[in-house]
Amino acid sequence: MAVCSPVHADERGRRRLDAKTRSKTSRPSLACSIRTESSMDYSDILYETDGRLAFITLNRPEKLNALSNNLRGELMDAMREAEHDDEVGVIVLRAQGRAFSAGYDLTPSRAADDDNFVNKRSHLPETGTTHPGANQWARHVVMTNWTIWELAKPVVAAIQGHCLAGGTELATACDFRIVTHDAKIGYPPVRAMTTMDMMWTPWHLPPCKAREFAYVGDSFSGDDMVQLGWANYAVEQDELADFTEKFARRMSHVDNEMLMYSKRAVNRQYETMGIREALHSGTEIQALSAARAAGAEWGRRVREDGLKSALEWRDGPFRDFRGAYDSAPKDRAVAGTTREEKGGSGDY
């Protein structure tokens, strides 16, 4: 069985190698024969196929694969590329570097002219709503993730390192999740920013753990998430690529139409239980949480002190993520209280 070796960080875009015509001297470092090409080049992901599998790799390791608008646009385009390839039966979503994804990219967006997979007016991917109005973000990302739900082909996510915030939403939209034992899965934005954009926890976790995940933002290990039922298997870091490929290739022995009907049969049960309405209603709560009195404090700190400082302020009292740095505050005021009442080191 062919196994795809890890790709290098500087190998941007997609490979254009024909397995039937390439010479031995022109063999790529990634041992996957490439059949599929698109009319567009990708800058933030890699796309390749090997037999019945399509591999999509998040390729912004220097940014911990933060989900920029262009990356998300490329990702959904690649998903559709695999969807329309009759030789592909299963899609594997993986990530380059030490993290699956640190979440949505909070740094200023590049100019729309630099991105080929975004709407030129809204700078959002051409998936879901691209309405530029206030409080549309959560609705947009939920509609984007439905793209994966609606695919006829199953998607297997291979998750290592940090899988945070929007990264958890992307992973949850996939059909299967293989994690490393020490992966860190969490949603720290709920500490000071907004509620979860896609409120998936009640659908995948026991009630008390769904609340813990959604209220506090602490991370759970890969082992924890297997025990809770969110992930299928936990493996060692050096086994992740091989195990995930074996898992996906075993599934690919089933014909495409059967996989499609099985996926739709399972999805239909969740839809009958109301998952679509529930996730979309969660976007309305997210919009309300953004408008709360304390919601402006996060934005003010980003503007005045910079993103890294704002993240340290957010996570400081929790002593994890950016809060683990010595420069992070160990305490801070809580919105709606005075410094004296809560002993915070700052105020609103």
Short mmCIF file of C-alpha atoms in Angstrom, two decimals:
data_model
loop_
_atom_site.label_atom_id
_atom_site.label_comp_id
_atom_site.label_asym_id
_atom_site.label_seq_id
_atom_site.Cartn_x
_atom_site.Cartn_y
_atom_site.Cartn_z
CA MET A 1 0.00 0.00 0.00
CA ALA A 2 1.35 3.40 -0.94
CA VAL A 3 1.82 5.75 1.99
CA CYS A 4 2.07 9.51 1.53
CA SER A 5 5.10 10.87 3.33
CA PRO A 6 4.82 14.32 4.97
CA VAL A 7 4.97 17.27 2.62
CA HIS A 8 7.50 20.06 3.09
CA ALA A 9 6.35 23.49 4.23
CA ASP A 10 7.79 25.25 1.20
CA GLU A 11 5.97 23.04 -1.29
CA ARG A 12 3.17 25.47 -2.09
CA GLY A 13 0.36 24.87 -4.53
CA ARG A 14 -0.59 21.63 -6.16
CA ARG A 15 1.71 19.16 -7.84
CA ARG A 16 1.33 18.54 -11.55
CA LEU A 17 2.85 15.13 -12.13
CA ASP A 18 1.43 12.46 -14.38
CA ALA A 19 2.18 9.06 -12.85
CA LYS A 20 2.13 7.43 -16.28
CA THR A 21 4.65 9.73 -17.93
CA ARG A 22 7.03 10.97 -15.25
CA SER A 23 10.55 9.54 -15.32
CA LYS A 24 12.35 8.03 -12.36
CA THR A 25 14.51 11.13 -12.11
CA SER A 26 11.46 13.38 -11.82
CA ARG A 27 9.71 11.55 -9.02
CA PRO A 28 8.35 13.91 -6.34
CA SER A 29 9.31 13.69 -2.68
CA LEU A 30 5.66 12.94 -1.87
CA ALA A 31 4.97 9.37 -2.96
CA CYS A 32 1.47 9.98 -4.31
CA SER A 33 0.55 9.81 -7.99
CA ILE A 34 -1.33 12.92 -9.01
CA ARG A 35 -4.28 12.58 -11.34
CA THR A 36 -6.46 15.55 -10.57
CA GLU A 37 -5.86 19.11 -11.70
CA SER A 38 -7.95 22.24 -11.45
CA SER A 39 -7.92 25.38 -13.53
CA MET A 40 -6.65 27.31 -10.48
CA ASP A 41 -3.47 27.11 -8.44
CA TYR A 42 -3.75 26.92 -4.66
CA SER A 43 -1.49 28.96 -2.39
CA ASP A 44 -2.73 27.90 1.06
CA ILE A 45 -3.49 24.19 0.58
CA LEU A 46 -2.10 21.18 -1.27
CA TYR A 47 -4.27 18.84 -3.30
CA GLU A 48 -3.29 15.39 -4.56
CA THR A 49 -4.83 12.02 -5.28
CA ASP A 50 -3.57 8.48 -4.82
CA GLY A 51 -5.82 5.76 -6.18
CA ARG A 52 -9.19 5.98 -4.45
CA LEU A 53 -8.08 8.70 -2.02
CA ALA A 54 -7.88 12.47 -2.36
CA PHE A 55 -5.59 14.29 0.07
CA ILE A 56 -6.21 17.93 0.98
CA THR A 57 -3.50 19.48 3.17
CA LEU A 58 -3.81 22.77 5.04
CA ASN A 59 -0.50 24.41 4.17
CA ARG A 60 0.08 27.47 6.35
CA PRO A 61 2.29 25.85 9.01
CA GLU A 62 4.01 29.15 9.83
CA LYS A 63 0.57 30.43 10.92
CA LEU A 64 -0.44 27.17 12.62
CA ASN A 65 -2.80 26.72 9.66
CA ALA A 66 -4.98 29.63 10.71
CA LEU A 67 -8.11 29.55 8.57
CA SER A 68 -7.82 32.65 6.40
CA ASN A 69 -10.66 33.48 4.05
CA ASN A 70 -8.60 32.45 1.05
CA LEU A 71 -7.58 29.13 2.63
CA ARG A 72 -11.21 28.31 3.36
CA GLY A 73 -12.14 29.21 -0.21
CA GLU A 74 -9.40 26.99 -1.60
CA LEU A 75 -10.39 24.19 0.76
CA MET A 76 -14.00 24.13 -0.38
CA ASP A 77 -12.92 24.32 -4.02
CA ALA A 78 -10.67 21.30 -3.48
CA MET A 79 -13.51 19.44 -1.76
CA ARG A 80 -15.63 19.96 -4.86
CA GLU A 81 -12.70 18.89 -7.04
CA ALA A 82 -12.59 15.56 -5.21
CA GLU A 83 -16.38 15.31 -5.29
CA HIS A 84 -16.41 15.41 -9.09
CA ASP A 85 -13.57 12.91 -9.54
CA ASP A 86 -15.26 9.54 -10.08
CA GLU A 87 -12.06 7.69 -9.22
CA VAL A 88 -11.95 9.22 -5.72
CA GLY A 89 -13.98 7.48 -3.04
CA VAL A 90 -12.74 9.06 0.21
CA ILE A 91 -11.26 12.48 1.04
CA VAL A 92 -8.51 12.87 3.66
CA LEU A 93 -8.12 16.30 5.27
CA ARG A 94 -4.77 16.81 6.96
CA ALA A 95 -2.47 19.65 7.98
CA GLN A 96 1.18 20.54 7.54
CA GLY A 97 3.27 21.37 10.59
CA ARG A 98 2.71 21.01 14.31
CA ALA A 99 -0.96 22.03 14.44
CA PHE A 100 -4.12 21.04 12.62
CA SER A 101 -5.45 24.59 12.93
CA ALA A 102 -5.29 27.34 15.54
CA GLY A 103 -8.68 28.59 14.34
CA TYR A 104 -9.85 31.43 12.13
CA ASP A 105 -7.18 33.88 11.07
CA LEU A 106 -7.57 36.97 13.28
CA THR A 107 -4.86 38.99 11.56
CA PRO A 108 -5.84 41.62 8.96
CA SER A 109 -6.93 40.04 5.70
CA ARG A 110 -4.82 40.32 2.59
CA ALA A 111 -6.14 42.51 -0.18
CA ALA A 112 -8.83 40.77 -2.18
CA ASP A 113 -6.69 41.14 -5.29
CA ASP A 114 -4.17 38.75 -3.71
CA ASP A 115 -6.75 36.02 -3.13
CA ASN A 116 -8.32 34.01 -5.93
CA PHE A 117 -10.92 32.16 -3.89
CA VAL A 118 -12.82 34.97 -2.19
CA ASN A 119 -15.67 37.22 -3.19
CA LYS A 120 -14.13 40.49 -4.38
CA ARG A 121 -16.77 42.54 -2.57
CA SER A 122 -16.93 40.83 0.82
CA HIS A 123 -13.48 39.14 0.81
CA LEU A 124 -15.28 36.00 2.05
CA PRO A 125 -15.09 32.60 0.34
CA GLU A 126 -17.71 31.94 -2.30
CA THR A 127 -19.51 29.54 0.02
CA GLY A 128 -22.58 30.22 2.09
CA THR A 129 -23.62 33.82 2.55
CA THR A 130 -21.16 36.52 1.50
CA HIS A 131 -23.32 39.28 2.95
CA PRO A 132 -20.89 41.85 4.40
CA GLY A 133 -23.26 43.11 7.09
CA ALA A 134 -22.63 43.10 10.82
CA ASN A 135 -22.99 39.83 12.75
CA GLN A 136 -22.97 37.67 9.61
CA TRP A 137 -19.71 35.83 10.36
CA ALA A 138 -21.11 32.84 12.25
CA ARG A 139 -23.88 32.34 9.71
CA HIS A 140 -21.29 32.42 6.94
CA VAL A 141 -18.97 29.82 8.48
CA VAL A 142 -21.81 27.45 9.36
CA MET A 143 -23.11 27.63 5.80
CA THR A 144 -19.56 27.03 4.56
CA ASN A 145 -19.17 23.92 6.71
CA TRP A 146 -22.42 22.52 5.32
CA THR A 147 -20.47 22.11 2.08
CA ILE A 148 -18.61 19.19 3.67
CA TRP A 149 -21.82 17.79 5.15
CA GLU A 150 -23.46 17.81 1.71
CA LEU A 151 -20.60 16.06 -0.10
CA ALA A 152 -21.46 12.61 -1.39
CA LYS A 153 -18.05 11.36 -0.27
CA PRO A 154 -16.87 10.83 3.32
CA VAL A 155 -14.13 13.09 4.70
CA VAL A 156 -11.58 11.83 7.24
CA ALA A 157 -9.69 14.45 9.28
CA ALA A 158 -6.19 13.73 10.63
CA ILE A 159 -5.62 16.00 13.64
CA GLN A 160 -2.37 16.78 15.44
CA GLY A 161 -1.35 19.51 17.85
CA HIS A 162 -3.73 22.40 18.39
CA CYS A 163 -7.23 22.16 16.96
CA LEU A 164 -8.90 25.29 18.27
CA ALA A 165 -12.01 27.40 17.71
CA GLY A 166 -12.74 27.40 13.96
CA GLY A 167 -10.43 24.41 13.61
CA THR A 168 -12.81 22.37 15.78
CA GLU A 169 -15.72 23.47 13.59
CA LEU A 170 -13.93 22.39 10.42
CA ALA A 171 -12.96 19.05 11.96
CA THR A 172 -16.49 18.48 13.27
CA ALA A 173 -17.93 18.99 9.79
CA CYS A 174 -15.91 15.97 8.64
CA ASP A 175 -17.33 12.46 8.88
CA PHE A 176 -14.45 10.94 10.86
CA ARG A 177 -11.66 12.26 13.08
CA ILE A 178 -8.34 10.58 13.84
CA VAL A 179 -6.34 12.44 16.51
CA THR A 180 -2.98 12.18 18.20
CA HIS A 181 -3.01 11.29 21.88
CA ASP A 182 -1.67 14.72 22.85
CA ALA A 183 -3.76 16.84 20.48
CA LYS A 184 -5.35 19.87 22.13
CA ILE A 185 -8.96 20.52 21.13
CA GLY A 186 -10.65 23.60 22.57
CA TYR A 187 -12.55 26.84 22.00
CA PRO A 188 -10.81 29.68 23.93
CA PRO A 189 -12.70 32.56 22.19
CA VAL A 190 -15.68 31.90 24.50
CA ARG A 191 -13.63 33.42 27.34
CA ALA A 192 -13.93 36.99 26.10
CA MET A 193 -15.01 37.20 22.46
CA THR A 194 -18.25 35.45 21.48
CA THR A 195 -20.02 32.14 21.85
CA MET A 196 -19.04 29.36 19.47
CA ASP A 197 -19.76 30.21 15.84
CA MET A 198 -20.99 26.68 15.20
CA MET A 199 -22.52 25.22 18.36
CA TRP A 200 -21.57 21.60 17.67
CA THR A 201 -20.85 20.42 21.21
CA PRO A 202 -24.41 19.32 22.17
CA TRP A 203 -24.43 17.05 19.10
CA HIS A 204 -21.12 15.33 19.81
CA LEU A 205 -20.45 15.44 23.55
CA PRO A 206 -22.33 14.40 26.72
CA PRO A 207 -24.34 17.34 28.12
CA CYS A 208 -22.02 18.22 31.01
CA LYS A 209 -18.92 18.10 28.80
CA ALA A 210 -20.70 20.01 26.03
CA ARG A 211 -21.28 22.80 28.53
CA GLU A 212 -17.72 22.70 29.87
CA PHE A 213 -16.32 22.96 26.34
CA ALA A 214 -18.67 25.79 25.37
CA TYR A 215 -18.51 27.79 28.62
CA VAL A 216 -14.82 27.77 29.61
CA GLY A 217 -12.78 27.13 26.47
CA ASP A 218 -10.32 24.73 28.09
CA SER A 219 -8.66 22.20 25.80
CA PHE A 220 -9.31 18.46 25.83
CA SER A 221 -6.67 15.93 24.78
CA GLY A 222 -7.05 13.61 21.82
CA ASP A 223 -7.54 10.72 24.24
CA ASP A 224 -10.28 12.69 26.01
CA MET A 225 -12.11 13.35 22.76
CA VAL A 226 -12.05 9.68 21.78
CA GLN A 227 -13.55 8.74 25.15
CA LEU A 228 -16.21 11.41 24.73
CA GLY A 229 -17.11 10.15 21.24
CA TRP A 230 -16.00 13.15 19.16
CA ALA A 231 -12.98 11.35 17.64
CA ASN A 232 -12.78 7.82 16.30
CA TYR A 233 -9.22 6.87 17.27
CA ALA A 234 -6.17 8.34 19.02
CA VAL A 235 -2.69 7.37 17.85
CA GLU A 236 0.93 8.42 18.28
CA GLN A 237 2.11 11.41 16.27
CA ASP A 238 4.37 9.32 14.04
CA GLU A 239 1.51 6.91 13.30
CA LEU A 240 -1.10 9.51 12.35
CA ALA A 241 -0.50 9.65 8.58
CA ASP A 242 -0.24 5.89 8.11
CA PHE A 243 -3.18 5.04 10.37
CA THR A 244 -5.42 7.65 8.73
CA GLU A 245 -4.58 6.45 5.24
CA LYS A 246 -5.23 2.81 6.16
CA PHE A 247 -8.56 3.81 7.71
CA ALA A 248 -9.58 5.78 4.61
CA ARG A 249 -8.32 3.20 2.14
CA ARG A 250 -10.26 0.42 3.87
CA MET A 251 -13.42 2.50 3.47
CA SER A 252 -12.61 3.20 -0.18
CA HIS A 253 -13.26 -0.46 -1.08
CA VAL A 254 -16.97 0.42 -0.87
CA ASP A 255 -18.34 1.82 -4.13
CA ASN A 256 -19.04 5.55 -4.38
CA GLU A 257 -22.80 5.31 -4.62
CA MET A 258 -23.02 3.07 -1.57
CA LEU A 259 -20.86 5.50 0.42
CA MET A 260 -23.08 8.36 -0.74
CA TYR A 261 -26.28 6.61 0.33
CA SER A 262 -24.79 5.60 3.69
CA LYS A 263 -23.64 9.16 4.38
CA ARG A 264 -26.98 10.63 3.39
CA ALA A 265 -28.87 8.06 5.46
CA VAL A 266 -26.93 9.02 8.59
CA ASN A 267 -27.12 12.75 7.83
CA ARG A 268 -30.86 12.54 7.29
CA GLN A 269 -31.33 11.17 10.81
CA TYR A 270 -29.51 14.14 12.33
CA GLU A 271 -31.45 16.53 10.11
CA THR A 272 -34.72 14.94 11.25
CA MET A 273 -33.59 15.58 14.83
CA GLY A 274 -33.05 19.23 13.92
CA ILE A 275 -29.30 19.70 13.56
CA ARG A 276 -29.63 22.28 10.77
CA GLU A 277 -32.07 24.45 12.67
CA ALA A 278 -30.05 24.10 15.87
CA LEU A 279 -26.73 25.14 14.34
CA HIS A 280 -28.27 28.07 12.50
CA SER A 281 -30.07 29.24 15.63
CA GLY A 282 -26.70 29.15 17.37
CA THR A 283 -25.41 31.75 14.92
CA GLU A 284 -28.09 34.16 16.12
CA ILE A 285 -26.99 33.68 19.73
CA GLN A 286 -23.41 34.26 18.62
CA ALA A 287 -24.43 37.58 17.08
CA LEU A 288 -26.13 38.60 20.32
CA SER A 289 -23.05 37.67 22.35
CA ALA A 290 -20.92 39.90 20.12
CA ALA A 291 -23.20 42.84 20.93
CA ARG A 292 -22.99 42.48 24.73
CA ALA A 293 -21.49 45.34 26.71
CA ALA A 294 -18.17 43.59 27.31
CA GLY A 295 -17.88 42.47 23.71
CA ALA A 296 -16.24 45.72 22.64
CA GLU A 297 -13.35 45.24 25.07
CA TRP A 298 -11.75 42.50 22.99
CA GLY A 299 -11.83 44.61 19.84
CA ARG A 300 -10.46 47.64 21.67
CA ARG A 301 -7.51 45.67 23.00
CA VAL A 302 -6.72 44.25 19.56
CA ARG A 303 -6.76 47.74 18.04
CA GLU A 304 -4.77 49.44 20.77
CA ASP A 305 -2.41 46.73 22.02
CA GLY A 306 -2.19 44.26 19.14
CA LEU A 307 -3.48 40.72 18.68
CA LYS A 308 -0.84 38.92 20.75
CA SER A 309 -1.39 41.19 23.73
CA ALA A 310 -5.16 40.77 23.45
CA LEU A 311 -4.79 36.98 23.40
CA GLU A 312 -2.61 37.12 26.51
CA TRP A 313 -5.27 39.24 28.21
CA ARG A 314 -7.97 36.75 27.19
CA ASP A 315 -6.14 33.61 28.30
CA GLY A 316 -4.03 35.00 31.15
CA PRO A 317 -6.23 33.94 34.09
CA PHE A 318 -6.52 30.45 32.59
CA ARG A 319 -2.72 30.03 32.26
CA ASP A 320 -2.92 28.19 28.94
CA PHE A 321 -2.49 29.02 25.24
CA ARG A 322 -1.24 32.65 25.14
CA GLY A 323 -1.99 32.93 28.83
CA ALA A 324 0.96 30.67 29.63
CA TYR A 325 3.45 33.42 28.71
CA ASP A 326 5.12 35.28 31.57
CA SER A 327 3.90 38.56 30.10
CA ALA A 328 0.24 37.48 30.34
CA PRO A 329 -1.81 38.90 33.23
CA LYS A 330 -2.62 36.35 35.91
CA ASP A 331 -5.90 38.07 36.67
CA ARG A 332 -8.18 40.65 35.12
CA ALA A 333 -11.48 42.33 35.85
CA VAL A 334 -14.67 40.55 34.89
CA ALA A 335 -17.21 42.50 32.84
CA GLY A 336 -19.99 43.99 34.93
CA THR A 337 -17.98 43.93 38.15
CA THR A 338 -15.58 46.30 39.84
CA ARG A 339 -11.93 45.58 40.40
CA GLU A 340 -12.48 45.51 44.14
CA GLU A 341 -15.30 42.99 43.90
CA LYS A 342 -13.37 40.47 41.81
CA GLY A 343 -9.78 41.40 42.47
CA GLY A 344 -9.06 41.96 38.78
CA SER A 345 -5.91 43.69 37.60
CA GLY A 346 -7.69 45.82 35.02
CA ASP A 347 -11.08 47.28 34.37
CA TYR A 348 -13.54 47.93 31.61
#
